[in-house]
Short mmCIF file of C-alpha atoms and ligand atoms in Angstrom, two decimals:
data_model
loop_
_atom_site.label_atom_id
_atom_site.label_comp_id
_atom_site.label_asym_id
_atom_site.label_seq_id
_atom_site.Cartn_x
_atom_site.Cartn_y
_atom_site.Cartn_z
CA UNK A 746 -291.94 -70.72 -227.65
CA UNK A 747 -291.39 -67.61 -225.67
CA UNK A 748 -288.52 -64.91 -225.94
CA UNK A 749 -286.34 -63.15 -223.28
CA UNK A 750 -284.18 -60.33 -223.74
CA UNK A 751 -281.32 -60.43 -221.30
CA UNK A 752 -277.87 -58.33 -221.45
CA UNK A 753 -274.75 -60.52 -221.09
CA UNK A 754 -271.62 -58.39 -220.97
CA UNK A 755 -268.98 -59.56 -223.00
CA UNK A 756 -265.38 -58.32 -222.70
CA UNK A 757 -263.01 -57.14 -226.22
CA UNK A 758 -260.26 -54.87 -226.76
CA UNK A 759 -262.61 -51.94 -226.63
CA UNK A 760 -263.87 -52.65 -222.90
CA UNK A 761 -266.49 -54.24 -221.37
CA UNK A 762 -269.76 -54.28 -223.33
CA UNK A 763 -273.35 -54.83 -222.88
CA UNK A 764 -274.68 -56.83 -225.49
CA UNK A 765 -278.53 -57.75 -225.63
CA UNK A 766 -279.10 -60.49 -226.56
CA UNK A 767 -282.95 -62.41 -227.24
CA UNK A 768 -282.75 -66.02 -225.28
CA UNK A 769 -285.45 -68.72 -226.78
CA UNK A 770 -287.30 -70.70 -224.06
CA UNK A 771 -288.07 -74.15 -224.81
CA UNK A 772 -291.29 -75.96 -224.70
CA UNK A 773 -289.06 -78.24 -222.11
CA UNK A 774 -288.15 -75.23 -220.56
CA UNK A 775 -284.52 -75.58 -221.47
CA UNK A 776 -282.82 -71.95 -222.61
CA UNK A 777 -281.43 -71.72 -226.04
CA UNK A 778 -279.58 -68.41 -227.90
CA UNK A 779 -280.68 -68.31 -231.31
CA UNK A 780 -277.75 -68.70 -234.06
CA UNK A 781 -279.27 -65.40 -235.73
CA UNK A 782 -278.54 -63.78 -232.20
CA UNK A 783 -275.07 -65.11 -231.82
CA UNK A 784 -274.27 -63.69 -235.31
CA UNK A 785 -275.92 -60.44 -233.73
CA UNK A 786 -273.96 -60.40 -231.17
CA UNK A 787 -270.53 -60.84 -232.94
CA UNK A 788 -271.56 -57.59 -235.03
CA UNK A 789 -273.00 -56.25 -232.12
CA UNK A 790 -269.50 -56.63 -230.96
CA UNK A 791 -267.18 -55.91 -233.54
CA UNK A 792 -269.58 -52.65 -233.80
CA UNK A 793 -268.19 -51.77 -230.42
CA UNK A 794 -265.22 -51.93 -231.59
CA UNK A 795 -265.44 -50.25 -234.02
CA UNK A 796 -266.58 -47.40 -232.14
CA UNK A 797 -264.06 -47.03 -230.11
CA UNK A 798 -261.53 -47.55 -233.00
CA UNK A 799 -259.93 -50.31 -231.50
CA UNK A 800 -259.76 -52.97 -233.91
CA UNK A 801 -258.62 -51.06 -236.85
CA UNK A 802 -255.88 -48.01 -237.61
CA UNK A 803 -257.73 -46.89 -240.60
CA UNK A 804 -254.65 -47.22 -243.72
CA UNK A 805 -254.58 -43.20 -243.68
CA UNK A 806 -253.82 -42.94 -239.65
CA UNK A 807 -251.11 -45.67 -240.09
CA UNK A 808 -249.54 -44.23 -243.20
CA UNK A 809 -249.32 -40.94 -241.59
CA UNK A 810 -247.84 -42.30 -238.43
CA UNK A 811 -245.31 -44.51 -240.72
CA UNK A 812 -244.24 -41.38 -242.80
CA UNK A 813 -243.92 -39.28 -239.67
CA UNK A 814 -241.42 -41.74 -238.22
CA UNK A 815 -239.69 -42.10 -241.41
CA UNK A 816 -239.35 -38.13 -242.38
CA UNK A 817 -240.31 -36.34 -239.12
CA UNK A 818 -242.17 -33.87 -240.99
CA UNK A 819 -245.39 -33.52 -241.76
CA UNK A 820 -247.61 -30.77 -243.71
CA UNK A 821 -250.46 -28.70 -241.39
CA UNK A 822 -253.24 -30.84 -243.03
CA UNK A 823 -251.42 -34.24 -242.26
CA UNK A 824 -251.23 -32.82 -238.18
CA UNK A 825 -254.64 -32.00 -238.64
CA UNK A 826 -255.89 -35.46 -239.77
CA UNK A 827 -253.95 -37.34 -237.29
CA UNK A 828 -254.96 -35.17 -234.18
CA UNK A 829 -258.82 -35.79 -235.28
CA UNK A 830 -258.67 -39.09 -236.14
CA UNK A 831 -256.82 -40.36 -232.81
CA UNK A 832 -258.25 -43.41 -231.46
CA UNK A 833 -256.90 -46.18 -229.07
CA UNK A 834 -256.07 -48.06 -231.72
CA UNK A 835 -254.09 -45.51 -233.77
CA UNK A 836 -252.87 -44.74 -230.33
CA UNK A 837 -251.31 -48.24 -229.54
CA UNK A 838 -249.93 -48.60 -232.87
CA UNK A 839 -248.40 -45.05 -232.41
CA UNK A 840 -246.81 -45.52 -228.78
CA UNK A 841 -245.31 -48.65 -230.37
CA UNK A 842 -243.81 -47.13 -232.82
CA UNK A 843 -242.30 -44.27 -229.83
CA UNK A 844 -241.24 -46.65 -227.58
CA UNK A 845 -239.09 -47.96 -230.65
CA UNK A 846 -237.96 -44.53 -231.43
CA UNK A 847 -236.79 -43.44 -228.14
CA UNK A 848 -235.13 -46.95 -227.41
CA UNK A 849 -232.84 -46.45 -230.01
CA UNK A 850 -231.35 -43.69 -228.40
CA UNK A 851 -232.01 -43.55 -224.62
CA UNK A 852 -232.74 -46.84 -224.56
CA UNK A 853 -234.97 -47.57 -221.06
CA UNK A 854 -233.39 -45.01 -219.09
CA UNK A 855 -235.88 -42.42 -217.49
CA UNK A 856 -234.51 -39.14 -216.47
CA UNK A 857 -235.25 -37.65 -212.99
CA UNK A 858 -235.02 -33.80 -212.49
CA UNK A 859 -235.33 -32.53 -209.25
CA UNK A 860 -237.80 -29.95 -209.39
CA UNK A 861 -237.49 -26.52 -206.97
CA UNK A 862 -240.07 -24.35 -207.21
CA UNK A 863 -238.04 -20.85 -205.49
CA UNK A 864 -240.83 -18.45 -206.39
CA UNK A 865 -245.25 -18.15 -206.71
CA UNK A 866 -244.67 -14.24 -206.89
CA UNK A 867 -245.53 -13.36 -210.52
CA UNK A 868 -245.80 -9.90 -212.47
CA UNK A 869 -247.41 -11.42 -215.41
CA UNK A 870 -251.77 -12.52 -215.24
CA UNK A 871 -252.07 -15.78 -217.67
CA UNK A 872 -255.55 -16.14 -217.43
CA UNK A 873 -255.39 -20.60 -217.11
CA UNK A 874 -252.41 -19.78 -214.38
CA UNK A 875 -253.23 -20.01 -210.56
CA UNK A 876 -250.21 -17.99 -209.20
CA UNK A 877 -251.66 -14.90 -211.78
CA UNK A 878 -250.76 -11.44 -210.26
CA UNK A 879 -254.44 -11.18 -210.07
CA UNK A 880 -255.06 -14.10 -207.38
CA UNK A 881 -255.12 -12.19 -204.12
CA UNK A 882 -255.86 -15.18 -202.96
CA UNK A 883 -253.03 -17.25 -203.55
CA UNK A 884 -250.51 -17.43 -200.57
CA UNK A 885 -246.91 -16.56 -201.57
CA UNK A 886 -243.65 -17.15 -201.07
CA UNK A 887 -240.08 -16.94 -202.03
CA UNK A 888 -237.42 -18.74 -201.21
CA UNK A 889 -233.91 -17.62 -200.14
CA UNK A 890 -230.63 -18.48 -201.89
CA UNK A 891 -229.98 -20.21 -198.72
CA UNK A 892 -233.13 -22.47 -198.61
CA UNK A 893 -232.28 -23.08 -202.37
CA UNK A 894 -229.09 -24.48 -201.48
CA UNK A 895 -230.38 -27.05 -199.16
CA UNK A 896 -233.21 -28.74 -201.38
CA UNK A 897 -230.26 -29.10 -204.20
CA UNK A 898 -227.73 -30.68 -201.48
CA UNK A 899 -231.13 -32.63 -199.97
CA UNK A 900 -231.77 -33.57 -203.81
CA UNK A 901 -228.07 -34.61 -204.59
CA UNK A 902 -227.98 -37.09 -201.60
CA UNK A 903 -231.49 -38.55 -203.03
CA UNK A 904 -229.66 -38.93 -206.56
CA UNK A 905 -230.88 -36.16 -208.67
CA UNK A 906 -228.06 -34.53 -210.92
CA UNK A 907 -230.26 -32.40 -212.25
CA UNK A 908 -232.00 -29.23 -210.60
CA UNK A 909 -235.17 -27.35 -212.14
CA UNK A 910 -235.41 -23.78 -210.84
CA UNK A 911 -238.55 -22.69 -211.79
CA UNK A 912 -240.40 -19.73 -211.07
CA UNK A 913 -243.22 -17.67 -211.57
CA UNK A 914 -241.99 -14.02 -212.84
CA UNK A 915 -240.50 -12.54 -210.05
CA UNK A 916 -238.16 -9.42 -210.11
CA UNK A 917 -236.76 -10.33 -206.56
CA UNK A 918 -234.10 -13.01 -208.54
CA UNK A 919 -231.65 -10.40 -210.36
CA UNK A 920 -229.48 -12.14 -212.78
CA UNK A 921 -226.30 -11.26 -210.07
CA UNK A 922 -228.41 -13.02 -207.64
CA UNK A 923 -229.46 -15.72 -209.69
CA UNK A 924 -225.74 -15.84 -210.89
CA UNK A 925 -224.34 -15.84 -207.43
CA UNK A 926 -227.00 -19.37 -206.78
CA UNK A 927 -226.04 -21.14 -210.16
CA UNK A 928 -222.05 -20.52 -209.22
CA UNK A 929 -222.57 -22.06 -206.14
CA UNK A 930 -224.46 -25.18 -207.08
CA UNK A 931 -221.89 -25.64 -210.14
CA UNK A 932 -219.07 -25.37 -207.55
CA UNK A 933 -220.63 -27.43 -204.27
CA UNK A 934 -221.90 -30.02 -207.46
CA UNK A 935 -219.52 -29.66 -210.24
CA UNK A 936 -221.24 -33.12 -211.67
CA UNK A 937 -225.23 -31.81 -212.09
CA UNK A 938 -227.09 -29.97 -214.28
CA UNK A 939 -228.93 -26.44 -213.66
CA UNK A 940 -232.06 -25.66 -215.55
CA UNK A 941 -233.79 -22.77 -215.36
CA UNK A 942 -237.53 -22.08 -215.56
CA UNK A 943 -237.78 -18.27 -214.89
CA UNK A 944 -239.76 -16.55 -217.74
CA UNK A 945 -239.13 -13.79 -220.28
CA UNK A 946 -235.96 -12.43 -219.71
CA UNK A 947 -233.82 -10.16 -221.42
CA UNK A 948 -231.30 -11.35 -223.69
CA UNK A 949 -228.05 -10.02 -221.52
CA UNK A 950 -229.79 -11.91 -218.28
CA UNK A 951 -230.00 -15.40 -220.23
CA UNK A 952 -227.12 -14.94 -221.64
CA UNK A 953 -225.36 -13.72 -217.84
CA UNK A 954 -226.98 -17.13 -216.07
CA UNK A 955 -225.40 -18.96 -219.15
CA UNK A 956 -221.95 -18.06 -218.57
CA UNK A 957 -222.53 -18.55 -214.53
CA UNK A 958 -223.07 -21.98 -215.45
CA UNK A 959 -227.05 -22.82 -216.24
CA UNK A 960 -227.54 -25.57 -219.01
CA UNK A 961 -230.76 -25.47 -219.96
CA UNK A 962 -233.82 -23.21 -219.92
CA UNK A 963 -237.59 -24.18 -220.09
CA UNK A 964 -239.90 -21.95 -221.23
CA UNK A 965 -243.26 -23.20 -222.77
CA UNK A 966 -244.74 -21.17 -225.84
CA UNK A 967 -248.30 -22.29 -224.47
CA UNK A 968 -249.56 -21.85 -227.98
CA UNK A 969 -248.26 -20.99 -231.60
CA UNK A 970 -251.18 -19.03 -232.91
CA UNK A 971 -251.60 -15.73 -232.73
CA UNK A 972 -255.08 -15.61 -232.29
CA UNK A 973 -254.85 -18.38 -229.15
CA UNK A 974 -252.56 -16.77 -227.21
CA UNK A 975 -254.24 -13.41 -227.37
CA UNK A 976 -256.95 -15.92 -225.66
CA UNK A 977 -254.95 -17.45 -222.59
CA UNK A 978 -252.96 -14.08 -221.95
CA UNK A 979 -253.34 -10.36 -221.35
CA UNK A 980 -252.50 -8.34 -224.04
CA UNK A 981 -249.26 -6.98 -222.58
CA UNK A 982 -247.66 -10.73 -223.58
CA UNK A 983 -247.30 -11.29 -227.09
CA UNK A 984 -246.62 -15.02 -228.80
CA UNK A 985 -243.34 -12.89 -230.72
CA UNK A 986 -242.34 -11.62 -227.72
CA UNK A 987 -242.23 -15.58 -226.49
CA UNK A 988 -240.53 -17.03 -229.66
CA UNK A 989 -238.37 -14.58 -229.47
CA UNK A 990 -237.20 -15.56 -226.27
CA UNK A 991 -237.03 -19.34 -227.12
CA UNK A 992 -234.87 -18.42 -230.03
CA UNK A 993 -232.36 -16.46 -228.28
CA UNK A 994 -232.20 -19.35 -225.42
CA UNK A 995 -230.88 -21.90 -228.52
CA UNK A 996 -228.60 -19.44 -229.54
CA UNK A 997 -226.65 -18.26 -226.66
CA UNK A 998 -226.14 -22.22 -226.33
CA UNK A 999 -228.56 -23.41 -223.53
CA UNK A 1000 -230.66 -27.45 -224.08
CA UNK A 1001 -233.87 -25.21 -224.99
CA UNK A 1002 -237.45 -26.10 -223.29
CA UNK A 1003 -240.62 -25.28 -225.11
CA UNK A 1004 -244.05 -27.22 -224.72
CA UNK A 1005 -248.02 -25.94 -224.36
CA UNK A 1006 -251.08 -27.19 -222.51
CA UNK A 1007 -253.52 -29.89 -224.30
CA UNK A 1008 -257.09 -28.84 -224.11
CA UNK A 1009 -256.18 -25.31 -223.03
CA UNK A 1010 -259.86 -22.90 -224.00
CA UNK A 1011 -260.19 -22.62 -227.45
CA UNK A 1012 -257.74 -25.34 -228.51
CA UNK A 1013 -258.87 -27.24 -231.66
CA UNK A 1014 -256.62 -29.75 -233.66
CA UNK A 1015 -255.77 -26.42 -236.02
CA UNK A 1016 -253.77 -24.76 -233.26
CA UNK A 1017 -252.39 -28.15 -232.22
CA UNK A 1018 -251.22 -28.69 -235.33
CA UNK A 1019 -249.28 -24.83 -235.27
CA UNK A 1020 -247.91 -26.39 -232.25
CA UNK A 1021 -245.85 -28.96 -234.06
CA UNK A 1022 -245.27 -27.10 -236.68
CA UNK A 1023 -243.65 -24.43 -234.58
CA UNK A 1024 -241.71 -26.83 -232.49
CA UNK A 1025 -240.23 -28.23 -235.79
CA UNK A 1026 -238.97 -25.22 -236.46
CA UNK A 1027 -237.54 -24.71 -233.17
CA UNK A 1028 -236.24 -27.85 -232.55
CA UNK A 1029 -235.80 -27.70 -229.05
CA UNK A 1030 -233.87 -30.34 -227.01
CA UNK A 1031 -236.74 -30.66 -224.29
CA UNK A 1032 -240.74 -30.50 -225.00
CA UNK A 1033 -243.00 -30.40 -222.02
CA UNK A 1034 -246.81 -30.87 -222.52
CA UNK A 1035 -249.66 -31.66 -220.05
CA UNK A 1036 -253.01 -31.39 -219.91
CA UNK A 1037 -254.75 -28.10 -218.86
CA UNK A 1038 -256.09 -28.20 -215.40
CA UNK A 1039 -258.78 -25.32 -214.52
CA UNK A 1040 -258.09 -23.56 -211.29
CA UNK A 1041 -260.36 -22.19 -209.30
CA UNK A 1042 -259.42 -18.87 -208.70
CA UNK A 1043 -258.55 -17.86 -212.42
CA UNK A 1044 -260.53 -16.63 -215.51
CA UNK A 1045 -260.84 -20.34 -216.76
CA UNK A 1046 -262.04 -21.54 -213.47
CA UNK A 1047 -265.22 -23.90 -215.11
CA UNK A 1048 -263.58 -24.62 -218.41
CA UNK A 1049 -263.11 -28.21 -218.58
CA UNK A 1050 -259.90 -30.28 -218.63
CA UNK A 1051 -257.95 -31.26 -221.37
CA UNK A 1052 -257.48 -34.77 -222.20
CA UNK A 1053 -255.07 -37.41 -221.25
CA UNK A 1054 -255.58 -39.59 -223.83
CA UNK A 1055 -254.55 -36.69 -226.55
CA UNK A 1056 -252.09 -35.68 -224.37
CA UNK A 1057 -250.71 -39.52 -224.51
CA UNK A 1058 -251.27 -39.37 -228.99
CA UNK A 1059 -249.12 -35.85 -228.94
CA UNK A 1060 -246.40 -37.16 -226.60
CA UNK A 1061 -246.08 -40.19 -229.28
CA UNK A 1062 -246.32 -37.54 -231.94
CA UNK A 1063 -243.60 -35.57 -230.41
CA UNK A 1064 -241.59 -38.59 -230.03
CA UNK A 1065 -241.20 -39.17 -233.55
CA UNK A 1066 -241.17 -36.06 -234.42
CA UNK A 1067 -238.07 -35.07 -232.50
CA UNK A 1068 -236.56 -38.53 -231.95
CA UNK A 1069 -233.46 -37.25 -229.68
CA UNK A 1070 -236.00 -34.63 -227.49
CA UNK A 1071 -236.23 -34.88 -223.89
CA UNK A 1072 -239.88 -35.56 -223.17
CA UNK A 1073 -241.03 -35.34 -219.56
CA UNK A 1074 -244.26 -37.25 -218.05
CA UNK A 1075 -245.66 -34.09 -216.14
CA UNK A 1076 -247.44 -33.52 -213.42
CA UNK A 1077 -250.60 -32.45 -214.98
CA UNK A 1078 -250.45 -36.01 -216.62
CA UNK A 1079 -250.04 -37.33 -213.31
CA UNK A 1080 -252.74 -35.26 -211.62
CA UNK A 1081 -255.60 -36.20 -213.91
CA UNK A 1082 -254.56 -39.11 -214.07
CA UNK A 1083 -253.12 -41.86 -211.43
CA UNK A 1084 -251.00 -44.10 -213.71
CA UNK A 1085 -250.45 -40.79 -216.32
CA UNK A 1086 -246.51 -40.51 -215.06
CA UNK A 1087 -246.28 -44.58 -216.23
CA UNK A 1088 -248.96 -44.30 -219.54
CA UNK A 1089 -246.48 -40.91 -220.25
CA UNK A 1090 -243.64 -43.44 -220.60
CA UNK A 1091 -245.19 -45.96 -222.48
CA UNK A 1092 -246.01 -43.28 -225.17
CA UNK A 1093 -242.50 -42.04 -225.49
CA UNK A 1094 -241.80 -40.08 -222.61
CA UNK A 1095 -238.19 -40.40 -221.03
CA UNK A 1096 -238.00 -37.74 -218.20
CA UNK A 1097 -239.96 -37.40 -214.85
CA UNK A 1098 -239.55 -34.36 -212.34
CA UNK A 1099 -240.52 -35.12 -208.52
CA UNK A 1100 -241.21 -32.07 -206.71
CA UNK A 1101 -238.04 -31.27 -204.34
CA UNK A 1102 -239.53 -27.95 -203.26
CA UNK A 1103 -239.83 -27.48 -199.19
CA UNK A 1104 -242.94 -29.23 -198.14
CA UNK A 1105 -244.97 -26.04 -197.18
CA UNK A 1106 -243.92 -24.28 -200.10
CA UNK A 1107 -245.35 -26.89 -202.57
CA UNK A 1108 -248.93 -26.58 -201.57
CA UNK A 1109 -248.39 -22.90 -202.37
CA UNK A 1110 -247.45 -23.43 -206.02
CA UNK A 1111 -250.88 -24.28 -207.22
CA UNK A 1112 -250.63 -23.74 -211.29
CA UNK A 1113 -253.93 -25.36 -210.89
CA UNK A 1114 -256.46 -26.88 -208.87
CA UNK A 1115 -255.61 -30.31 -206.80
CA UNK A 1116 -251.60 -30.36 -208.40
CA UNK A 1117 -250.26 -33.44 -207.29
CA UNK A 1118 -246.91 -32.90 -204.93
CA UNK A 1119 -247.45 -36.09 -203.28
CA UNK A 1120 -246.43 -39.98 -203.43
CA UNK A 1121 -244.04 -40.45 -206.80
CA UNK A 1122 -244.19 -36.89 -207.41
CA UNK A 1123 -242.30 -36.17 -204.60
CA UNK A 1124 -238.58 -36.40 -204.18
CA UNK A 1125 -238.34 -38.37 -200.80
CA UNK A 1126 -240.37 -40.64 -202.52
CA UNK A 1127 -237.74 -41.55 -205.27
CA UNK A 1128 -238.30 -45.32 -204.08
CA UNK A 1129 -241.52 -45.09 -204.85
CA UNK A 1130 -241.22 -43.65 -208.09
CA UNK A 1131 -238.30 -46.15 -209.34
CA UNK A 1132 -240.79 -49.50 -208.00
CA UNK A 1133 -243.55 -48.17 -210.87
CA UNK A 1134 -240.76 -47.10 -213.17
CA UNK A 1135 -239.23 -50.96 -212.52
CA UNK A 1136 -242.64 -52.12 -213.08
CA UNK A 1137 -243.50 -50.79 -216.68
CA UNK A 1138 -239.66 -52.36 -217.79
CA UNK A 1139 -238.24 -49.00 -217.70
CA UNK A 1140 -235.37 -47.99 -215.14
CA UNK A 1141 -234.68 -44.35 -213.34
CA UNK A 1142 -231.09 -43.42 -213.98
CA UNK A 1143 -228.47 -41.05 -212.27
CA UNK A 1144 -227.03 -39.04 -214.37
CA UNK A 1145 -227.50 -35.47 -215.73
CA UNK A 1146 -229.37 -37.19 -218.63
CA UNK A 1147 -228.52 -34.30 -221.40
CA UNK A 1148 -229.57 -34.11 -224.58
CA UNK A 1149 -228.63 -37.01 -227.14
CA UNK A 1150 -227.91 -35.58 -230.37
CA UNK A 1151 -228.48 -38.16 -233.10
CA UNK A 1152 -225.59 -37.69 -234.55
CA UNK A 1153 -223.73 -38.12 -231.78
CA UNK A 1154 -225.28 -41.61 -230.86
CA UNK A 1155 -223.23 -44.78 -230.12
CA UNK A 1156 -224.76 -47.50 -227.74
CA UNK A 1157 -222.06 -48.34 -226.15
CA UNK A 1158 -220.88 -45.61 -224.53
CA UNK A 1159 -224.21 -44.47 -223.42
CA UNK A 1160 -224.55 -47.86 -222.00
CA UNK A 1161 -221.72 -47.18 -219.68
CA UNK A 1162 -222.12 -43.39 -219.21
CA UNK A 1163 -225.57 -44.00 -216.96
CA UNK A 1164 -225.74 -45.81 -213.24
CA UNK A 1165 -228.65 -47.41 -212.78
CA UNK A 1166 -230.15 -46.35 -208.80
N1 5AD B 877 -253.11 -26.26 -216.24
C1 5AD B 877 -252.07 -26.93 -216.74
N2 5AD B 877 -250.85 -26.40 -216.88
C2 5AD B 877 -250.67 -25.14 -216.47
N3 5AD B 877 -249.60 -24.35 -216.47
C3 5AD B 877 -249.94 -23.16 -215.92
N4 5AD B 877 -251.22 -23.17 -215.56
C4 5AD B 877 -251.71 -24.38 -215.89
C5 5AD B 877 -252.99 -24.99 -215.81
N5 5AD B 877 -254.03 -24.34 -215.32
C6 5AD B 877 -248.34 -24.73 -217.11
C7 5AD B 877 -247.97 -23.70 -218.18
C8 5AD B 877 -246.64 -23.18 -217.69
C9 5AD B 877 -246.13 -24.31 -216.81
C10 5AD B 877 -245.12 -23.91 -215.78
O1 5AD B 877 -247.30 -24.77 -216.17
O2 5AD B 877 -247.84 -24.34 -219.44
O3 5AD B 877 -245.73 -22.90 -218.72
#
């Protein structure tokens, strides 16, 4: 009797695998698989899946996850173990768990902000950022209060109520300017929502733009340790400087944006973990995380990307760790990755923000290499964008979509309060 080792490729939760397995040749010819090889190749299997975690959520991942969504807290070390053990199967039972979470209280409604991006002009040189002062190769651009004015009426006939401003740090928008602009939109759209994305400012300009009428302000920490952001920034910025900022944004009464890049250089699960910890303490109404995308023309230009699939665990993390926060799928998510808008969702995200910038200015506001400004991530496209929203049993809604204190929670009013489009 004669042996052959072929591969058959066998299909489990963890993939498609190659399995070899030894095939017996008959004396008559015939082809047999040896019982000893079909045991083989069940171990060979469940080994797999084992590998790539998919069968089981060790007991330590799941209790973690379970006393997370039952206390939102968690110690450094806990953080710690959960970032390094994430796997898909800690993943699934974790996005479950989110989906849950954020159902409770925004039930399938997905947020769209209409995203205007008035400024690449920037005094500050982030090293991982492609509109750095230092890029004399970047092409810039600002736009006019006038040209601002028409993406938010072209945006407010598409259905957004809410309009992003963001910027890179330009001193070209004075707060009376910037004033003048949010007065206007308040009074042409007394029904929407202005956010602001503008940088460190002074504590008289945020609170100026507050009483003109701005809501909310986003402004990412990028990192809570000390020793990390002295790595992603010149030393001129300073992680105080930044916290300070974020703190005086809660106060003076704006729906407060922080967030950071996944897999920015020198990120390990420690810093991750300061992260959370920070944002606990912050407790900001919005969170915005995405990947970190190398650009060419920067310091970081051959670091590698961050990860999707930890960007996915954190967004679940973040989920249950601020039930009530407004978590967007962003376009880093969506750049790396095609369906990373839709997995964003499905791991607890409620908020997307097409790109309602004028078409030659978006190509211009390159963060990083090959940003997506296309397809669902543009605002014409809003069709687009509700079909895959449709698809994954979520709906886009039309409303300003603010911030739903727990407390404040009753189903049946927010049931009413949205309009589907
Ligand atoms: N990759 C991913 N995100 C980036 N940002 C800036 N540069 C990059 C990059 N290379 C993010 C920062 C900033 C936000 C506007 O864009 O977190 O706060």
């Amino acid at each position: 009797m004669t042996h052959r080792t072929l591969g058959i490729i066998i299909q489990n939760v963890s993939g498609w695998n190659l399995l070899p397995q030894t095939i017996d040749i008959l004396p008559d010819g015939k082809e047999e698989s040896a019982p000893q090889d079909r045991n083989d190749m069940i171990l060979f299997s469940a080994l797999c899946c084992l590998q790539h975690g998919a069968f089981f959520i060790g007991g330590t991942m799941r209790e973690l996850i379970d006393k997370l969504r039952q206390t939102q807290v968690l110690a450094k070390e806990e953080w710690i173990k959960l970032i390094d053990g994430h796997s898909e199967a800690s993943a699934q039972y974790l996005f479950a768990q989110a989906r849950q979470v954020r159902c409770k209280i925004y039930g399938q409604d997905v947020y769209i902000r209409g995203l205007i991006e008035i400024s690449n002009y920037c005094k500050n040189d982030c090293y991982y950022c492609g509109i750095r002062k230092s890029n004399k190769n970047a092409v810039r651009y600002r736009l006019m209060p006038e040209e601002i004015l028409a993406c938010v009426q072209n945006g407010y006939t598409l259905g957004f109520r809410t309009f992003v401003l963001q910027g890179g740090d330009d001193a070209f928008y004075t707060d009376e300017l910037l004033a003048a602009l949010i007065l206007q939109i308040k009074k042409t759209h007394p029904d929407c929502a202005v956010t602001l994305s503008l940088g460190e400012r002074s504590r008289e300009s945020y609170r100026y733009l507050f009483s003109a009428g701005a809501d909310r302000y986003l402004l990412r920490h990028e990192t809570a340790s000390q020793s990390h952001y002295a790595m992603l920034h010149p030393p001129v910025l300073s992680l105080a400087k930044r916290k300070e900022c974020l703190f005086q944004l809660k106060e003076i009464g704006y729906q407060t944006g922080s967030g950071f890049m996944v897999g920015s250089p020198g990120q390990t699960a420690e810093e991750l973990a300061e992260d959370l910890l920070f944002l606990k303490d912050l407790n900001p109404q919005m969170v915005g995380i995405g990947p970190f995308i190398p650009h060419h023309d920067t310091p970081f230009a051959g670091k590698p990307p961050g990860s999707v699939e930890l960007t996915l665990f954190l967004i679940g993390l973040l989920r249950l760790m601020l039930p009530g926060a407004l978590l967007p799928a962003t376009t880093a998510l969506g750049t790396l990755d095609p369906e990373g808008r839709e997995k964003g969702i499905l791991a607890g995200a409620n908020v997307v923000m097409p790109n309602l910038s004028p078409v030659g200015a978006r190509t211009k506001y390159t963060l990083y290499d090959h940003k997506l400004c296309t397809g669902a991530e543009s605002a014409e496209h809003l069709e687009e964008l509700k079909k895959r929203i449709q698809r994954i049993g979520y709906r886009v809604v039309t409303s300003r979509g603010d911030f739903i204190k727990q407390t404040d929670l009753n189903p049946e009013e927010r049931k009413s309060s949205h309009v589907s489009v």
